[in-house]
Coordinates of C-alpha atoms and ligand atoms in Angstrom, one line a residue:
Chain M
X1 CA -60.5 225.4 25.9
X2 CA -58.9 228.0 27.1
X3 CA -60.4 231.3 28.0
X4 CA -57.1 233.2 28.6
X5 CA -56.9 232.2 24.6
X6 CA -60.7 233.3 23.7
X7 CA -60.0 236.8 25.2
X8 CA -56.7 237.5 22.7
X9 CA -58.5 236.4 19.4
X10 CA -61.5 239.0 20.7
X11 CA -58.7 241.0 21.6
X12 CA -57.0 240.6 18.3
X13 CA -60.8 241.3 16.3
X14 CA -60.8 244.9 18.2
X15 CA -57.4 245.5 17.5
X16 CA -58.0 246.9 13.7
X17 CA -60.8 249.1 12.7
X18 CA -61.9 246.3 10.5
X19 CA -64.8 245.7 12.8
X20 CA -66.0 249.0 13.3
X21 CA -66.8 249.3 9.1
X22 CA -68.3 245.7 8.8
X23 CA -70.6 246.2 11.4
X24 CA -71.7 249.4 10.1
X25 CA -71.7 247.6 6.6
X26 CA -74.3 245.1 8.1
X27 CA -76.0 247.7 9.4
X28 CA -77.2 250.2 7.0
X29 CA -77.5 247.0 4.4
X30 CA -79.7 245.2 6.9
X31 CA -81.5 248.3 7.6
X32 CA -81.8 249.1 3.8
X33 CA -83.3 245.7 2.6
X34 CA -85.9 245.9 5.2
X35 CA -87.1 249.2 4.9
X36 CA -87.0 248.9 0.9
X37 CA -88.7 245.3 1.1
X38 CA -91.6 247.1 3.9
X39 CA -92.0 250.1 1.7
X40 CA -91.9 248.5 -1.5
X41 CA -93.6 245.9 -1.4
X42 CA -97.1 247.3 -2.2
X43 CA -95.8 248.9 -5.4
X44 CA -94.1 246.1 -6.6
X45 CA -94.6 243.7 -9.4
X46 CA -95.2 240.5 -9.0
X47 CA -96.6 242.0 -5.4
X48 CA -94.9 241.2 -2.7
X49 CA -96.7 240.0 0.6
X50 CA -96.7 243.8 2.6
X51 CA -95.4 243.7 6.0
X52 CA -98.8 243.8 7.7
X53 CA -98.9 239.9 6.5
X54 CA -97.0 237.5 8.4
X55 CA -95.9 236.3 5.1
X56 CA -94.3 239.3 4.5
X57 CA -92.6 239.6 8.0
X58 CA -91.1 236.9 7.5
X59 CA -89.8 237.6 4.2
X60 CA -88.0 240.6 5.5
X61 CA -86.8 239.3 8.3
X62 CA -84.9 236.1 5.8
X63 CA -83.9 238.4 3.7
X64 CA -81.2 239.3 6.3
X65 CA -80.3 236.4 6.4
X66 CA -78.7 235.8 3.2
X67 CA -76.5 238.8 4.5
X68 CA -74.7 236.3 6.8
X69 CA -71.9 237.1 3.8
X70 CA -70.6 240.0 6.1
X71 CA -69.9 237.8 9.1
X72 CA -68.6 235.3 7.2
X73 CA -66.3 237.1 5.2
X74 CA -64.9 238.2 8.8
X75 CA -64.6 234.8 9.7
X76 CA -63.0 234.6 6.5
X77 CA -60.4 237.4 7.1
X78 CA -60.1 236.7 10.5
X79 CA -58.2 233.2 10.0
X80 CA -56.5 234.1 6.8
X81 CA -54.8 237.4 8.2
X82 CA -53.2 234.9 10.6
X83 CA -51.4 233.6 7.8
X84 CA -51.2 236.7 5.3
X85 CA -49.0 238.5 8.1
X86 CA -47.8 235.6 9.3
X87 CA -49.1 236.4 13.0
X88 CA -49.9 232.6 13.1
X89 CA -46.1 232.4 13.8
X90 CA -45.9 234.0 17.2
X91 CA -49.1 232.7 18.1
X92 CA -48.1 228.6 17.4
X93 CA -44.5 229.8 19.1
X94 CA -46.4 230.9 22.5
X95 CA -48.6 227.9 22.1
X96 CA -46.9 224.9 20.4
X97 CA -49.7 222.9 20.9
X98 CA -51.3 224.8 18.3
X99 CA -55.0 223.2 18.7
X100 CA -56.0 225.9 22.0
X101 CA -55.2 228.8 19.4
X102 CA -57.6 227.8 17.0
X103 CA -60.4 226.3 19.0
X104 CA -59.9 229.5 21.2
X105 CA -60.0 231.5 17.2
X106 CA -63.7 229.2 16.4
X107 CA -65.3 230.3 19.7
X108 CA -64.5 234.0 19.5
X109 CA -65.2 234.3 16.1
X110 CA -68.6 232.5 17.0
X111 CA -69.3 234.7 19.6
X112 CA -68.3 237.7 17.0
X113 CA -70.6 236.1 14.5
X114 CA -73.2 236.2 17.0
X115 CA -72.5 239.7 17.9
X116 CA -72.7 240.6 14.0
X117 CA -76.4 239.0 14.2
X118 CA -77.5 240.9 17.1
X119 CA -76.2 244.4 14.9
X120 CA -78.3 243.1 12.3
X121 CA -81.3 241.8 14.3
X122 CA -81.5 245.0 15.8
X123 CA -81.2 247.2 12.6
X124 CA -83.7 245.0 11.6
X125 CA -86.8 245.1 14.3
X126 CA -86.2 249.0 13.9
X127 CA -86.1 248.8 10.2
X128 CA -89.9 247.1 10.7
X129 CA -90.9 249.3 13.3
X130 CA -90.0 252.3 10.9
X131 CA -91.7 250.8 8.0
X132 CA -94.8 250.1 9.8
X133 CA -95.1 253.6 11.3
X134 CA -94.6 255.1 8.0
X135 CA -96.9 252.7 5.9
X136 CA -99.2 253.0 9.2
X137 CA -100.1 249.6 8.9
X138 CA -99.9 246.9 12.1
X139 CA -97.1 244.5 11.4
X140 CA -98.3 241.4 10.7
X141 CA -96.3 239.1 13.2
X142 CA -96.2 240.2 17.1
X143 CA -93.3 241.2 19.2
X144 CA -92.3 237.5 20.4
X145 CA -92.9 236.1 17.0
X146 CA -90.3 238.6 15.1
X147 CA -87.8 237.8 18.1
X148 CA -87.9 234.3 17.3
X149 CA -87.2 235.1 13.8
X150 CA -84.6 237.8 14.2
X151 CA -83.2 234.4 17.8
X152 CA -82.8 232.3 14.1
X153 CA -80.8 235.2 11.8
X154 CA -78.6 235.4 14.9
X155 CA -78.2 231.9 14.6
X156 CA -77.4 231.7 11.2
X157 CA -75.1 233.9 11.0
X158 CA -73.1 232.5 14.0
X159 CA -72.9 229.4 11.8
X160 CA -71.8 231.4 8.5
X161 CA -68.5 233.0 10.6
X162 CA -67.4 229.5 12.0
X163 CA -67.5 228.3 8.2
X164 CA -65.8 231.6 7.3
X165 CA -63.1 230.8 10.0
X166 CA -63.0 227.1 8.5
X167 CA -62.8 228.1 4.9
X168 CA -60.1 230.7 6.1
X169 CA -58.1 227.4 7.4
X170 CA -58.6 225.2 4.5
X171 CA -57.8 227.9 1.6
X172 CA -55.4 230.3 4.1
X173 CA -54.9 232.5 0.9
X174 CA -57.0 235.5 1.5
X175 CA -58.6 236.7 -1.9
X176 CA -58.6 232.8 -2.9
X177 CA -60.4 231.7 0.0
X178 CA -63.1 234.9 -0.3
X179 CA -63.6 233.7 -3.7
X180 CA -64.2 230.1 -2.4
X181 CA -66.9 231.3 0.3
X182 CA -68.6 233.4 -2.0
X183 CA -68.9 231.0 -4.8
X184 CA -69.9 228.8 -2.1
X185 CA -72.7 230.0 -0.6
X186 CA -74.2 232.3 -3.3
X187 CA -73.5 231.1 -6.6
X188 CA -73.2 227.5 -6.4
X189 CA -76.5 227.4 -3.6
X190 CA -78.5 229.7 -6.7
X191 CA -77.1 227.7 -9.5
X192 CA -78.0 224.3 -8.2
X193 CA -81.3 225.4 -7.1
X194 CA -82.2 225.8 -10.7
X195 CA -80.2 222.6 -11.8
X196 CA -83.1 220.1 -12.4
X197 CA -82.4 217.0 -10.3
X198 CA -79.4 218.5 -8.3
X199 CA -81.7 221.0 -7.1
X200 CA -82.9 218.1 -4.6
X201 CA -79.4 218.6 -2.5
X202 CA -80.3 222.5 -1.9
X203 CA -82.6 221.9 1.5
X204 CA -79.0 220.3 2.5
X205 CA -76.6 223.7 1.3
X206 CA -75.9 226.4 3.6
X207 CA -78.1 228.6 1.8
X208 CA -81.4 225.9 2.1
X209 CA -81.0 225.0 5.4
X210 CA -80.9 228.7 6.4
X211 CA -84.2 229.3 4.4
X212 CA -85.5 226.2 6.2
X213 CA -84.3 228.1 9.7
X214 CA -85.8 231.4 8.5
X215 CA -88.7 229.9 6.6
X216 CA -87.7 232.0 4.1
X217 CA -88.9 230.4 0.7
X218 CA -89.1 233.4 -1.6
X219 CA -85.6 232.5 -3.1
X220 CA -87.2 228.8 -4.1
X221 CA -90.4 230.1 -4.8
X222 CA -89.2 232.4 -7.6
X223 CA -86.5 230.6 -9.1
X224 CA -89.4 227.9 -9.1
X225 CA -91.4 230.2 -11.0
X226 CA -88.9 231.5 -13.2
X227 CA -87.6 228.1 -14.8
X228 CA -91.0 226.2 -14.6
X229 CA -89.4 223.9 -12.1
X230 CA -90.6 221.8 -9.3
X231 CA -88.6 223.0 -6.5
X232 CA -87.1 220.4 -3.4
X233 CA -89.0 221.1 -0.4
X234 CA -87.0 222.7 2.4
X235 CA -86.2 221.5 5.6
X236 CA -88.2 221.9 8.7
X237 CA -86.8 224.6 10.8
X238 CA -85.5 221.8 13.2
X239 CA -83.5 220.3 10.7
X240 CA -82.6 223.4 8.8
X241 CA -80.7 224.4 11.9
X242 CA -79.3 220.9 12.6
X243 CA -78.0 220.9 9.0
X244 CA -76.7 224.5 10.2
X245 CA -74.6 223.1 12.7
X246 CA -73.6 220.3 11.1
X247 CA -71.7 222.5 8.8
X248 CA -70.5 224.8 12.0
X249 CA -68.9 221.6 13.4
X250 CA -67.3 220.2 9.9
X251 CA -66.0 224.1 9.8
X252 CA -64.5 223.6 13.5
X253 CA -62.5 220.3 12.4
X254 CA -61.4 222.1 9.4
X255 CA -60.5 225.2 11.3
X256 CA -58.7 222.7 14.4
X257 CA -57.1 219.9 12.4
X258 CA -55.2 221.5 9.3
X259 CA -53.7 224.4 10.5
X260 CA -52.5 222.0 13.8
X261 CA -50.9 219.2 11.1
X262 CA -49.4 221.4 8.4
X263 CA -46.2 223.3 8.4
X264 CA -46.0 227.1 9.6
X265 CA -43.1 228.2 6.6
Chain E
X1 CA -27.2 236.7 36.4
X2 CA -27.4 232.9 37.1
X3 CA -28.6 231.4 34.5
X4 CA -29.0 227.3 33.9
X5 CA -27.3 226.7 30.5
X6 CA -29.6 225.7 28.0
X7 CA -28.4 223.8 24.9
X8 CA -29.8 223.5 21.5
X9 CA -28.8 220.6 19.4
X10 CA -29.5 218.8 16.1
X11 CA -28.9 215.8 15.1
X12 CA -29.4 214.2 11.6
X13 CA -32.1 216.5 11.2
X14 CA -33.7 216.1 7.2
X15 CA -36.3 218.1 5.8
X16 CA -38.2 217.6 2.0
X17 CA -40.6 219.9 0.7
X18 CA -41.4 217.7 -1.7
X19 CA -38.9 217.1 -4.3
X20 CA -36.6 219.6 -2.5
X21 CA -34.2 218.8 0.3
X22 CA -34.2 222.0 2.0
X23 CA -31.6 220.3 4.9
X24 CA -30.3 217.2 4.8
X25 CA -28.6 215.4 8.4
X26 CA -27.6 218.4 9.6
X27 CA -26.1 218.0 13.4
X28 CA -24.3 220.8 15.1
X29 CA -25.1 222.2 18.9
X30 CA -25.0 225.8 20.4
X31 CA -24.1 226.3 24.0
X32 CA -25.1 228.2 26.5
X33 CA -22.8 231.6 27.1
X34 CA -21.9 232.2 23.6
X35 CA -22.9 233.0 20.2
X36 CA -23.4 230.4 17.1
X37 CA -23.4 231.9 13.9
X38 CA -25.7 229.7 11.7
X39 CA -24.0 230.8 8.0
X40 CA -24.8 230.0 4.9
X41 CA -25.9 231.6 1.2
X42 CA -29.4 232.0 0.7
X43 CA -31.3 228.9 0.2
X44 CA -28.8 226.6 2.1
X45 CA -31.2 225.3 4.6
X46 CA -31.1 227.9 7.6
X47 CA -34.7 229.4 7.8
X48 CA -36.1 225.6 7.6
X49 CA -33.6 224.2 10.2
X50 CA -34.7 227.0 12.8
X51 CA -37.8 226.7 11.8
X52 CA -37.5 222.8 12.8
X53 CA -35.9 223.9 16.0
X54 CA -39.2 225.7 17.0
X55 CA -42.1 223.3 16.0
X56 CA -43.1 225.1 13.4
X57 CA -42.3 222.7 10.6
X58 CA -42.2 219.1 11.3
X59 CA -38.9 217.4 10.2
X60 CA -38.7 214.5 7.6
X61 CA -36.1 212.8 10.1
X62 CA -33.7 213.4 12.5
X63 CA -34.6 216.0 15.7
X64 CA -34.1 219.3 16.9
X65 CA -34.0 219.6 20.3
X66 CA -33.8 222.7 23.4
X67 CA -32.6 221.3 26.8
X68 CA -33.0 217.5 25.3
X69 CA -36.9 218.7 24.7
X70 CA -38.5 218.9 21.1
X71 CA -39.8 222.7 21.3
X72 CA -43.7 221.3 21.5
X73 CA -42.8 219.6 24.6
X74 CA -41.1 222.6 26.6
X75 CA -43.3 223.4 29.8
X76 CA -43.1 227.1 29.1
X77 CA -41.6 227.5 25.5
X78 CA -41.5 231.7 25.5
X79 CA -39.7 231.3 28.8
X80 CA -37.2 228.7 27.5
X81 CA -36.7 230.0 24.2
X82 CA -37.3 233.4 22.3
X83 CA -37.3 233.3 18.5
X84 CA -37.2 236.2 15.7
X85 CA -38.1 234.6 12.6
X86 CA -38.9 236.5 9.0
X87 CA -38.8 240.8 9.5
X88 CA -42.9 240.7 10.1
X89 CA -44.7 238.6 11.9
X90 CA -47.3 241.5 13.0
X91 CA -50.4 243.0 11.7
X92 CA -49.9 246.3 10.0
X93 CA -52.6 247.7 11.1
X94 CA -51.3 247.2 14.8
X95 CA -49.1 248.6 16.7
X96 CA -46.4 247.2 18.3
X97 CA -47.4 247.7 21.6
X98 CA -50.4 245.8 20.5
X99 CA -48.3 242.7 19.2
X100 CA -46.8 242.0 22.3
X101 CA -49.1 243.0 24.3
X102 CA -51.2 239.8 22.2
X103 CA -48.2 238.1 22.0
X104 CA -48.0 238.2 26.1
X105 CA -51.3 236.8 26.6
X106 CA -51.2 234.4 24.6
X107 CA -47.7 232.9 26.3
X108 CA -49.3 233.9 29.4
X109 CA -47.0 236.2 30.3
X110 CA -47.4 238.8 32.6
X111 CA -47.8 242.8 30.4
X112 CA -45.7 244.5 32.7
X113 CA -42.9 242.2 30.4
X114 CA -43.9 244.7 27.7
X115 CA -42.9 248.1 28.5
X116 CA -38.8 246.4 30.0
X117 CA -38.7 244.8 26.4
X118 CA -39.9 247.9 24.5
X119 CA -37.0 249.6 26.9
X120 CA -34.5 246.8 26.4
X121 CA -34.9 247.4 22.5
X122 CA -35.1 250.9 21.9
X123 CA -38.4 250.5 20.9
X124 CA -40.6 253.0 23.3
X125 CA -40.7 255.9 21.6
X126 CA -42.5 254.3 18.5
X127 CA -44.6 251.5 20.3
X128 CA -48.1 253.1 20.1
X129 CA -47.6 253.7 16.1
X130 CA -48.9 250.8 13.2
X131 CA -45.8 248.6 12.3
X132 CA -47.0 249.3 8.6
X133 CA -44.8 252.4 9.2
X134 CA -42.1 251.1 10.7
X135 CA -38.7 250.6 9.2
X136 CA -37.1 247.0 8.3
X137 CA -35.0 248.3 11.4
X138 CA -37.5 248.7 13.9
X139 CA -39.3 245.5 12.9
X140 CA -36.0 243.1 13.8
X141 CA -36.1 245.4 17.1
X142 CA -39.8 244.6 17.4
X143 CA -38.9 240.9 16.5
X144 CA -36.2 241.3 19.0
X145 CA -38.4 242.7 22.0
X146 CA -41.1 239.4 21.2
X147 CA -38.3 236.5 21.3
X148 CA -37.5 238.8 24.7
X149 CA -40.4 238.7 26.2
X150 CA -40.5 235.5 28.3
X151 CA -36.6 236.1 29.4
X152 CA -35.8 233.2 27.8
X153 CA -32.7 231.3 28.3
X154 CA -32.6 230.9 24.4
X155 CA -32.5 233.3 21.6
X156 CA -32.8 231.7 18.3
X157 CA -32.5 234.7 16.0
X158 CA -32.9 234.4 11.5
X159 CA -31.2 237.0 10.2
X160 CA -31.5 239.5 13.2
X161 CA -28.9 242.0 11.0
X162 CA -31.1 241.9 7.9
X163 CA -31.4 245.5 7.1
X164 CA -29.9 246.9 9.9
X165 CA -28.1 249.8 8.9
X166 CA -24.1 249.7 10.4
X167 CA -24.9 251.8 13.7
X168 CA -27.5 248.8 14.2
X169 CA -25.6 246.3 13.2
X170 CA -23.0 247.7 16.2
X171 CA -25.8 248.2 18.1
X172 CA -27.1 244.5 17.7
X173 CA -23.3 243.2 18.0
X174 CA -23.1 244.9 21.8
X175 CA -26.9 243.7 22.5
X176 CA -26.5 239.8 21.7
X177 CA -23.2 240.2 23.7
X178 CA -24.9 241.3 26.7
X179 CA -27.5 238.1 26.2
X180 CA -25.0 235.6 25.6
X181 CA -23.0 237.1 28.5
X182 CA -25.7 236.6 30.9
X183 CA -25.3 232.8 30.4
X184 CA -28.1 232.8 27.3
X185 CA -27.4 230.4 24.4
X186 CA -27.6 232.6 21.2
X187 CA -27.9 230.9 17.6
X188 CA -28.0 233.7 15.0
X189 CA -28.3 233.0 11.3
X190 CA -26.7 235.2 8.4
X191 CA -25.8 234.8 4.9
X192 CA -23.5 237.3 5.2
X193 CA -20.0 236.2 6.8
X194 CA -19.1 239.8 7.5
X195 CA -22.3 241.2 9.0
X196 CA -21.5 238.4 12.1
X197 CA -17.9 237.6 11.7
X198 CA -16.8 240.1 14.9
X199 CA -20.1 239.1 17.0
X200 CA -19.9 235.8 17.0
X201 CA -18.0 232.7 18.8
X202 CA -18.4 229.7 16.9
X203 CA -20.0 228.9 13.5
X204 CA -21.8 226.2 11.9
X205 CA -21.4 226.3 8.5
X206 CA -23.9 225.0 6.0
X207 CA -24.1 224.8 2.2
X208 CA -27.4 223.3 0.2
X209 CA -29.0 221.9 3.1
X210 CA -25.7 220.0 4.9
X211 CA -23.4 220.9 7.5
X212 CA -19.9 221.8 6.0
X213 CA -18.4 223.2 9.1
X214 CA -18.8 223.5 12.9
X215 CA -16.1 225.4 15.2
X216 CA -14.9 228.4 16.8
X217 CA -13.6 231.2 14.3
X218 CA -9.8 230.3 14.8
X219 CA -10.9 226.6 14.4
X220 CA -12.4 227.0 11.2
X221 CA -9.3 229.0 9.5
X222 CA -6.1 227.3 10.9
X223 CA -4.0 228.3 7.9
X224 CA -5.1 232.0 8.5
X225 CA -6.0 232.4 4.9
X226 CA -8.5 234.5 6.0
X227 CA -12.2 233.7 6.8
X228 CA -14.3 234.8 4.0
X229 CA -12.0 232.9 2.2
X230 CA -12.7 229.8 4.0
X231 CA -16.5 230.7 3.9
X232 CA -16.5 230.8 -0.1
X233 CA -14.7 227.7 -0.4
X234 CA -17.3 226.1 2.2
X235 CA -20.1 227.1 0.1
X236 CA -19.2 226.3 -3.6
X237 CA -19.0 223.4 -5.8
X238 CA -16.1 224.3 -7.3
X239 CA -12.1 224.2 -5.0
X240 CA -11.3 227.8 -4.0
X241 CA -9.2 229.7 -7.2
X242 CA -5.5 229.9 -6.5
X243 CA -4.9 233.3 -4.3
X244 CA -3.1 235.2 -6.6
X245 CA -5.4 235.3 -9.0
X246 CA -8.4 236.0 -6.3
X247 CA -5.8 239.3 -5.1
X248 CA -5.4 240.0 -8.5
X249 CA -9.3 240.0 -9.4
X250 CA -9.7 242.4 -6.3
X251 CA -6.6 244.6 -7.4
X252 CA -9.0 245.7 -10.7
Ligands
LIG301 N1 -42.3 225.9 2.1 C1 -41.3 225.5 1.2 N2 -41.7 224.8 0.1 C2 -40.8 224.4 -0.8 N3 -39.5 224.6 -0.7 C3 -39.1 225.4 0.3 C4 -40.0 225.8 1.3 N4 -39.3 226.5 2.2 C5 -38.0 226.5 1.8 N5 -37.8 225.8 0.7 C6 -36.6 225.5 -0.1 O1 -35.7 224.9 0.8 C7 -34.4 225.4 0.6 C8 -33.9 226.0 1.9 O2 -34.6 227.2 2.2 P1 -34.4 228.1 3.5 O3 -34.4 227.2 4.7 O4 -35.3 229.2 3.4 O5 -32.9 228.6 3.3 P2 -32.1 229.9 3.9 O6 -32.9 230.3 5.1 O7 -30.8 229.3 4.2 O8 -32.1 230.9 2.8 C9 -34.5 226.3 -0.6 O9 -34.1 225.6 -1.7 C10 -35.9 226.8 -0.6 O10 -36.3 227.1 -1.9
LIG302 MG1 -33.7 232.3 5.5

């Protein structure tokens, strides 16, 4: 790897004011779900845990995690740009070699992703903290707990940009390919949750093995609930996140081998 | 300058996309010190032939080579050999100071490179503004500055005169003049015989995807029946009309 390489992707990411709004887009979304899952969930109906349960921590804190959509929509337009403009061009003539650009594009952009989890992480602990003083209830998990949980969003979302960037490489078409990640990871995890017997392969989707990571089961719990179901088990948080990267590394291959083999026209 | 000539051949190169044989054993070579017009009409191979020269597209057969070296294999490929491909390969939301500043670090190349090519292209004034706005014009400048910035001993320009308006065009002529005089091998493509006929030295002529003709200007019309003559007859299927008909057409 070459670091020389990381630096002009990051350098590239800053270049736009892209970054600015989808950070801030992460932000006030993260922000929002907490505070409206912490305020609301006394009133609601079927109750929610509140978030002086630990239950209910933790369902506020997974919640965010299904927002790992932003980063991995950058991911997503961070790769495809390269070939919408046709940037990729100067970057393969300065580097014939090709495979340092885009393992040099995977780290930064896993760096980024983890810098998007930090925004939210952060919006998020504040989000509680708010919540709690307003409700002026104790929050149900202490300070180390919620870091562990806020360590694993980070983590997720990390994982979500590399498969963003690897989706990016596979489709290169930009609309097509923020089609593909959507469908992805929101409809087709949600529809084959509440497929009987498919629904056994949704510990292994993106979207289970991050509820394994986040222990987040309110997603499985209701769509459970809702169709009469019996739903799959998830993962233990070990193998939620080995799943996790198991998808980050099939998105690096993606990401290094195609755009490496096919022609730049 | 002293410059070590670098030359740029092909031989037999063949590329399919698919069903379609965008060039077909092409061979020709541009030297060092003058300037190769790459002509042809649109479609006939030129874009995909360069684009073989550079590594970007991998040939079905035959090579490209620069120095004897496929592109991939050059030590320092921005030093060796500058390219301007298609009239934007930038982000519109940067500017062009930002390209080549990127481009520069990616090549490894030290940034004081791009303020002399910004300079050597005319380009200063309008560097810090988003090439969104920036005229066709101004993007073959911009094109022009990144194949500059290594100094390479090679310019491999695709259609560098592609809406430049005439004062550009003269502009360009005087520019590439300069290069080639400095010892640099310049390959320039057009579709357009007349937009290159008084900047260049030798042609290579080629029609769907083949080589029809390779020579200096003088060689290529002997008879002096004029060149764009000899150009249509090059590139159509059908024997050139008689000429007094061809006058006579014109006369109308
Ligand atoms: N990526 C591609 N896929 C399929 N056909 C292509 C592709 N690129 C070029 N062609 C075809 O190859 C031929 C040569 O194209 P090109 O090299 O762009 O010609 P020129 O630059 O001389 O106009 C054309 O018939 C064109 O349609
Ligand atoms: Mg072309």
């Amino acid at each position: 790897m070459t670091p020389r390489l990381v630096v002009v992707e990051i350098e590239k990411f800053f270049s736009t004011r892209a970054w600015f709004w989808t950070a801030l887009l992460l932000a006030v979304v993260a922000a929002g779900a907490v505070a409206v899952m912490g305020l609301a969930a006394p009133y609601s109906d079927p109750p929610l845990p509140g978030i002086d349960t630990d239950q209910g921590v933790r369902a506020a804190v997974g919640v965010t995690a299904l927002l790992a959509a932003v980063p991995a929509l950058v991911g997503v337009v961070g790769m495809t740009s390269e070939y919408q403009h046709q940037t990729i061009t100067p970057a393969f003539l300065a580097v014939p070699r090709r495979s340092p650009v885009v393992v040099a594009k995977v780290v930064a952009y896993a760096v980024i992703g983890a810098g998007y989890g930090v925004v939210a992480a952060a919006m998020v602990a504040a989000s509680l903290a708010g919540s709690a003083l307003v409700l002026d209830v104790p929050l149900g998990a202490g300070a180390p707990e919620i870091a562990g949980m806020l360590l694993r969003v980070v983590m997720a979302m990390t994982v979500y940009t590399m498969i963003g960037v690897g989706v990016g490489a596979l489709v290169r078409h930009q609309l097509t390919a923020i089609a593909v990640l959507g469908g992805a990871l929101y409809f087709l995890d949600q529809v084959l949750l509440v497929v009987p017997g498919v629904n056994t392969v949704y510990p292994y989707l993106p979207g289970g093995a991050t509820a394994a990571l986040t222990n987040f089961t309110l997603l499985a719990e209701q769509a459970g609930s809702e169709t009469g179901l019996a739903m799959p088990d998830l993962l233990s948080p070990g193998a939620g996140a080995a799943v996790l990267a198991g998808y980050a590394l099939a998105a690096v291959a993606v990401a290094v081998v195609l755009p490496v083999r096919r022609d730049v026209v | 300058m002293e410059r070590t000539g670098v030359t740029i051949r092909v031989e037999g190169l063949t590329k399919h996309f698919g069903k379609v044989a965008a060039v077909q054993d092409l061979s020709f070579t541009a030297g060092p010190g003058v300037i190769t017009g790459f002509l042809g009409p649109n479609g006939s191979g030129k874009t995909t032939t360069l684009r073989c020269l550079l590594g970007l597209v991998r040939p079905t057969g035959g090579e490209a080579v620069i120095g004897g070296r496929p592109y991939a294999r050059l030590a320092d490929p921005l030093r060796t050999a500058g390219a301007s491909l298609e009239a934007s390969n930038f982000h519109p939301a940067r500017s062009g100071r930002a390209h080549l500043r990127i481009q520069c670090r990616t090549a490894g190349i030290p940034q004081s490179r791009v303020d002399d090519v910004l300079e050597l292209t005319g380009l200063t004034d309008a560097a810090n503004r988003a090439t969104r706005g920036y005229s066709l014009g101004m993007r073959q400048r911009l094109n022009l500055a990144t194949a500059l910035l290594g100094d390479p001993s090679v310019l491999v320009l695709d259609e560098p005169s592609n809406g430049l308006d005439p004062a550009g065009i003269a502009w360009l002529r005087g520019f590439l003049r300069r290069l080639a005089d400095e010892g640099r091998t310049v390959l320039v493509s057009s579709h357009i015989l007349s937009e290159v006929q008084q900047t260049v030295d030798r042609v290579v002529v080629v029609y769907r995807g083949r080589g029809v003709a390779e020579g200096t200007l003088g060689e290529l019309d002997p008879e002096g029946e004029g060149l764009e003559r000899v150009f249509l007859r090059l590139t159509s299927d059908t024997p050139a009309e008689p000429a007094a008909r061809t006058s006579g057409r014109e006369d109308r």
